[in-house]
Coordinates of C-alpha atoms in Angstrom, one line a residue:
M1461 CA -19.0 16.6 5.0
S1462 CA -21.4 18.1 7.6
F1463 CA -23.2 21.2 8.6
T1464 CA -20.2 22.5 10.5
N1465 CA -20.2 26.4 10.6
A1466 CA -23.5 26.4 8.7
P1467 CA -26.3 26.5 11.4
V1468 CA -28.7 28.4 9.3
T1469 CA -28.5 26.0 6.4
R1470 CA -29.0 23.1 8.8
S1471 CA -32.1 24.8 10.2
L1472 CA -33.4 25.3 6.7
V1473 CA -33.0 21.7 5.8
Y1474 CA -34.4 20.3 9.1
G1475 CA -37.3 22.8 9.0
L1476 CA -38.2 22.1 5.4
V1477 CA -38.2 18.3 6.0
G1478 CA -40.1 18.6 9.3
L1479 CA -42.8 21.0 7.9
S1480 CA -43.3 18.9 4.8
I1481 CA -43.8 15.8 6.8
A1482 CA -46.1 17.6 9.2
A1483 CA -48.2 19.0 6.4
S1484 CA -48.6 15.5 5.0
L1485 CA -49.5 13.9 8.3
L1486 CA -52.0 16.6 9.2
D1487 CA -53.5 16.6 5.7
I1488 CA -53.1 20.4 5.3
K1489 CA -51.1 20.4 2.1
H1490 CA -53.9 22.1 0.2
Y1491 CA -53.2 25.3 2.1
F1492 CA -49.7 25.8 0.7
Y1493 CA -50.2 26.1 -3.1
I1494 CA -51.9 28.9 -5.0
L1495 CA -54.6 28.8 -7.7
V1496 CA -54.8 32.4 -8.9
D1497 CA -58.4 32.5 -10.1
L1498 CA -59.7 30.5 -7.1
H1499 CA -57.6 31.6 -4.1
L1500 CA -56.6 35.1 -5.0
W1501 CA -59.4 36.5 -7.2
R1502 CA -62.4 34.7 -5.8
F1503 CA -61.7 34.1 -2.1
H1504 CA -59.0 36.8 -1.7
Q1505 CA -56.7 34.5 0.3
T1506 CA -53.7 36.7 0.0
W1507 CA -52.2 35.1 3.1
R1508 CA -51.2 32.1 1.0
A1509 CA -48.4 34.2 -0.5
L1510 CA -46.7 34.3 2.9
I1511 CA -46.9 30.5 3.6
Y1512 CA -46.5 28.8 0.2
Q1513 CA -42.7 28.6 0.6
L1514 CA -42.8 26.9 4.0
C1515 CA -43.0 23.3 2.7
Y1516 CA -43.3 21.0 -0.4
T1517 CA -46.2 18.8 -1.1
N1518 CA -44.4 15.7 -2.4
S1519 CA -41.3 13.7 -1.2
S1520 CA -39.3 14.1 -4.4
E1521 CA -39.2 17.8 -4.2
V1522 CA -38.2 17.6 -0.5
L1523 CA -35.3 15.3 -1.3
F1524 CA -34.0 17.4 -4.2
A1525 CA -34.4 20.6 -2.2
A1526 CA -32.6 19.2 0.9
M1527 CA -29.7 17.9 -1.3
T1528 CA -29.4 21.3 -3.0
L1529 CA -29.4 23.3 0.2
Y1530 CA -26.8 21.0 1.7
N1531 CA -24.5 21.3 -1.3
M1532 CA -24.7 25.1 -1.1
R1533 CA -23.7 25.4 2.6
A1534 CA -20.4 26.9 1.5
V1535 CA -22.2 30.2 0.9
E1536 CA -23.0 30.5 4.6
R1537 CA -19.5 29.6 5.5
M1538 CA -18.1 32.3 3.3
W1539 CA -20.6 35.0 4.3
G1540 CA -21.2 34.1 8.0
S1541 CA -24.4 33.0 9.5
R1542 CA -25.8 36.5 10.2
K1543 CA -25.4 37.8 6.7
F1544 CA -26.7 34.6 5.2
A1545 CA -29.8 34.6 7.4
T1546 CA -30.4 38.2 6.5
F1547 CA -30.2 37.3 2.8
V1548 CA -32.6 34.4 3.2
F1549 CA -35.0 36.6 5.1
I1550 CA -35.0 39.4 2.4
A1551 CA -35.2 36.8 -0.4
F1552 CA -38.2 35.3 1.3
G1553 CA -39.9 38.7 1.5
F1554 CA -39.3 39.6 -2.1
T1555 CA -40.1 36.3 -3.7
S1556 CA -43.3 35.9 -1.6
I1557 CA -44.6 39.1 -3.1
L1558 CA -43.1 39.1 -6.6
T1559 CA -43.8 35.6 -7.7
P1560 CA -47.6 35.6 -7.1
T1561 CA -47.9 39.1 -8.4
I1562 CA -46.1 38.4 -11.7
L1563 CA -48.1 35.2 -12.1
A1564 CA -51.5 36.9 -11.4
L1565 CA -51.1 40.2 -13.1
F1566 CA -48.9 39.4 -16.1
L1567 CA -48.4 35.8 -17.0
R1568 CA -51.9 34.5 -16.5
P1569 CA -53.6 37.2 -18.6
L1570 CA -50.9 36.9 -21.3
T1571 CA -51.3 33.1 -21.5
L1572 CA -55.2 33.3 -21.3
G1573 CA -55.3 31.5 -18.0
L1574 CA -52.8 28.7 -18.8
F1575 CA -50.4 29.9 -16.1
N1576 CA -52.7 29.7 -13.1
Y1577 CA -50.9 27.4 -10.6
L1578 CA -48.1 28.3 -8.2
P1579 CA -46.8 25.1 -6.4
A1580 CA -45.7 25.0 -2.8
G1581 CA -42.1 25.1 -1.8
P1582 CA -39.1 27.4 -1.3
T1583 CA -37.9 27.0 -4.9
P1584 CA -37.5 30.8 -5.3
I1585 CA -35.3 31.0 -2.1
I1586 CA -33.2 28.0 -3.2
F1587 CA -32.5 29.7 -6.6
A1588 CA -31.7 33.0 -4.9
I1589 CA -29.0 31.1 -2.9
L1590 CA -28.0 29.3 -6.0
S1591 CA -27.2 32.6 -7.8
Q1592 CA -24.8 33.5 -5.0
Y1593 CA -23.3 30.0 -5.0
H1594 CA -22.7 30.4 -8.8
A1595 CA -20.9 33.7 -8.4
M1596 CA -18.9 32.9 -5.2
V1597 CA -17.8 29.3 -5.4
P1598 CA -15.3 28.4 -8.2
P1599 CA -15.1 24.9 -9.6
I1600 CA -12.4 22.6 -8.2
Y1601 CA -12.0 20.5 -11.3
K1602 CA -13.4 20.2 -14.8
Y1603 CA -13.8 17.2 -17.1
K1604 CA -15.0 16.6 -20.6
I1605 CA -17.4 13.9 -22.0
A1606 CA -16.5 13.1 -25.6
T1607 CA -19.3 13.4 -28.1
S1608 CA -17.5 11.5 -30.9
A1609 CA -16.2 8.0 -30.9
S1610 CA -13.4 8.8 -33.3
A1611 CA -9.9 9.4 -32.0
P1612 CA -9.0 13.1 -31.7
T1613 CA -6.6 14.4 -34.3
D1614 CA -5.4 17.3 -32.1
D1615 CA -5.3 18.4 -28.5
Q1616 CA -8.8 19.8 -28.6
T1617 CA -11.2 16.8 -28.0
Q1618 CA -14.7 17.3 -29.1
G1619 CA -17.1 17.0 -26.2
I1620 CA -19.1 18.7 -23.4
T1621 CA -17.2 20.2 -20.5
F1622 CA -18.5 19.7 -17.0
S1623 CA -17.2 20.6 -13.5
D1624 CA -17.7 19.4 -10.0
K1625 CA -20.5 21.9 -9.6
S1626 CA -22.5 20.5 -12.6
Y1627 CA -24.5 18.0 -10.7
R1628 CA -25.5 20.6 -8.1
Y1629 CA -27.0 22.7 -11.0
L1630 CA -28.7 19.6 -12.3
L1631 CA -30.4 19.0 -8.9
A1632 CA -31.7 22.6 -8.9
F1633 CA -32.8 22.4 -12.5
Q1634 CA -34.8 19.3 -11.8
L1635 CA -36.4 21.0 -8.8
A1636 CA -37.4 23.9 -11.1
L1637 CA -39.1 21.5 -13.6
F1638 CA -41.0 19.3 -11.1
Q1639 CA -44.3 21.3 -11.4
W1640 CA -43.6 23.7 -14.2
P1641 CA -44.5 26.3 -15.4
G1642 CA -45.2 27.5 -11.8
S1643 CA -42.0 26.1 -10.3
L1644 CA -40.0 27.4 -13.2
I1645 CA -41.4 30.9 -12.7
G1646 CA -40.5 30.8 -9.0
A1647 CA -37.0 29.7 -9.9
L1648 CA -36.5 32.5 -12.3
V1649 CA -37.8 35.1 -9.9
G1650 CA -35.6 33.7 -7.1
W1651 CA -32.5 33.9 -9.4
M1652 CA -33.3 37.5 -10.3
V1653 CA -33.7 38.5 -6.7
G1654 CA -30.3 36.9 -5.8
L1655 CA -28.7 38.6 -8.8
S1656 CA -30.2 41.9 -7.8
W1657 CA -28.7 41.5 -4.3
R1658 CA -25.3 40.6 -5.9
M1659 CA -25.2 43.6 -8.2
E1660 CA -26.6 46.0 -5.5
V1661 CA -29.7 46.8 -7.5
L1662 CA -31.7 46.7 -4.3
P1663 CA -31.6 49.7 -2.0
R1664 CA -28.1 49.9 -0.3
S1665 CA -29.7 50.3 3.1
L1666 CA -31.5 47.0 2.6
I1667 CA -28.3 45.2 1.6
R1668 CA -26.3 46.6 4.5
W1669 CA -29.1 45.8 7.1
R1670 CA -28.5 42.7 9.2
L1671 CA -30.7 40.6 11.5
P1672 CA -30.1 40.8 15.2
G1673 CA -27.2 38.6 16.3
W1674 CA -29.4 36.6 18.7
V1675 CA -31.4 35.3 15.8
V1676 CA -28.5 33.1 14.8
G1677 CA -27.2 32.5 18.3
M1678 CA -24.6 35.2 18.4
R1679 CA -23.8 36.8 21.8
S1680 CA -23.5 40.6 22.1
Q1681 CA -20.0 42.1 22.1
R1682 CA -20.6 43.6 25.6
R1683 CA -21.6 40.3 27.1
S1684 CA -18.6 38.6 25.6
Q1685 CA -16.3 41.3 27.0
E1686 CA -17.8 40.8 30.5
F1687 CA -17.2 37.1 30.4
E1688 CA -13.6 37.7 29.0
G1689 CA -12.8 40.1 31.9
L1690 CA -14.2 37.7 34.5
R1691 CA -12.2 34.8 33.0
R1692 CA -9.0 36.9 33.2
R1693 CA -9.6 37.9 36.8
L1694 CA -10.2 34.3 37.8
E1695 CA -7.0 33.2 36.0
G1696 CA -5.1 36.0 37.8
E1697 CA -6.4 35.0 41.2
S1698 CA -5.6 31.3 40.5
T1699 CA -2.0 32.2 39.5
S1700 CA -1.5 34.4 42.6
T1701 CA -2.8 31.6 44.9
A1702 CA -0.7 29.0 43.3
A1703 CA 2.4 31.2 43.6
A1704 CA 1.8 32.0 47.2
T1705 CA 1.2 28.3 48.0
G1706 CA 4.4 27.3 46.3
V1707 CA 6.5 29.9 48.2
Q1708 CA 5.1 28.8 51.5
G1709 CA 5.6 25.2 50.8
Q1710 CA 9.2 25.9 49.7
A1711 CA 9.9 27.8 52.9
D1712 CA 8.4 24.9 55.0
N1713 CA 10.6 22.4 53.3
E1714 CA 13.7 24.5 53.7
G1715 CA 12.9 25.0 57.4
G1716 CA 12.5 21.3 57.8
R1717 CA 15.9 20.6 56.1
R1718 CA 17.9 23.1 58.2
R1719 CA 19.5 21.6 61.4
T1720 CA 22.1 23.0 63.9
M1721 CA 25.5 21.6 64.6
G1722 CA 24.4 20.2 68.0
Q1723 CA 21.5 18.3 66.4
Q1724 CA 23.9 16.7 63.9
V1725 CA 26.4 15.6 66.7
M1726 CA 23.5 14.1 68.7
D1727 CA 22.3 12.2 65.6
Q1728 CA 25.8 10.7 65.2
F1729 CA 25.9 9.5 68.9
Q1730 CA 22.4 8.1 68.7
G1731 CA 23.5 6.1 65.6
A1732 CA 26.6 4.8 67.5
F1733 CA 24.6 3.6 70.5

């Protein structure tokens, strides 16, 4: 149970925790949430849409978000780090634009100003990843909690069926309700973005595009081939040197063991005297 083969997920968790702590220590948490009437309409601070997903403003959300991301690291292992990083980048771009836009242009006028607050935190990105986790990772086991105290009369016991994935959904659901309705709106938008990626509703060129390999620490194919060729040449030279040294040593040993008949007779007489 670790971040093995999931470096992007590890970076997301560490970055989220670190930025949230830094925002709290530096007392800059007020820069990361959005009030539509104040920040967007009055002061035109549209840059808040690009930074509101960088951190959370309370420790409970940080804890639940870190646990949820950790439990969904299987998505990166199945996709690979490069594809997963690309998906997170694209989801960040879409949710950063769509969530404030939907809140400001549609939901706030329809609710007469009731929906006016968008909390800080990458809840939309987490739910975009959660939609992929829901579609890709099957449950390992299922269990049922009985809702009736009476003994069952047949094989079908009355109750609620859960799986090993249920508590992961519960963590994410709690994260969506922390500062609702704003957090719930972000969760729904993130889920729809992830579903659009999954069903290829987004442009095909955007889905096939990938971040450069160096972003996730991947070496280029040409560089890898150069190192592989150098390694093979060094191994070949080492093998040739070892073979030549072995042949020479064997010849020296054989030369030392060979003696003439005269030397053998002299050795016999020396032993007698």
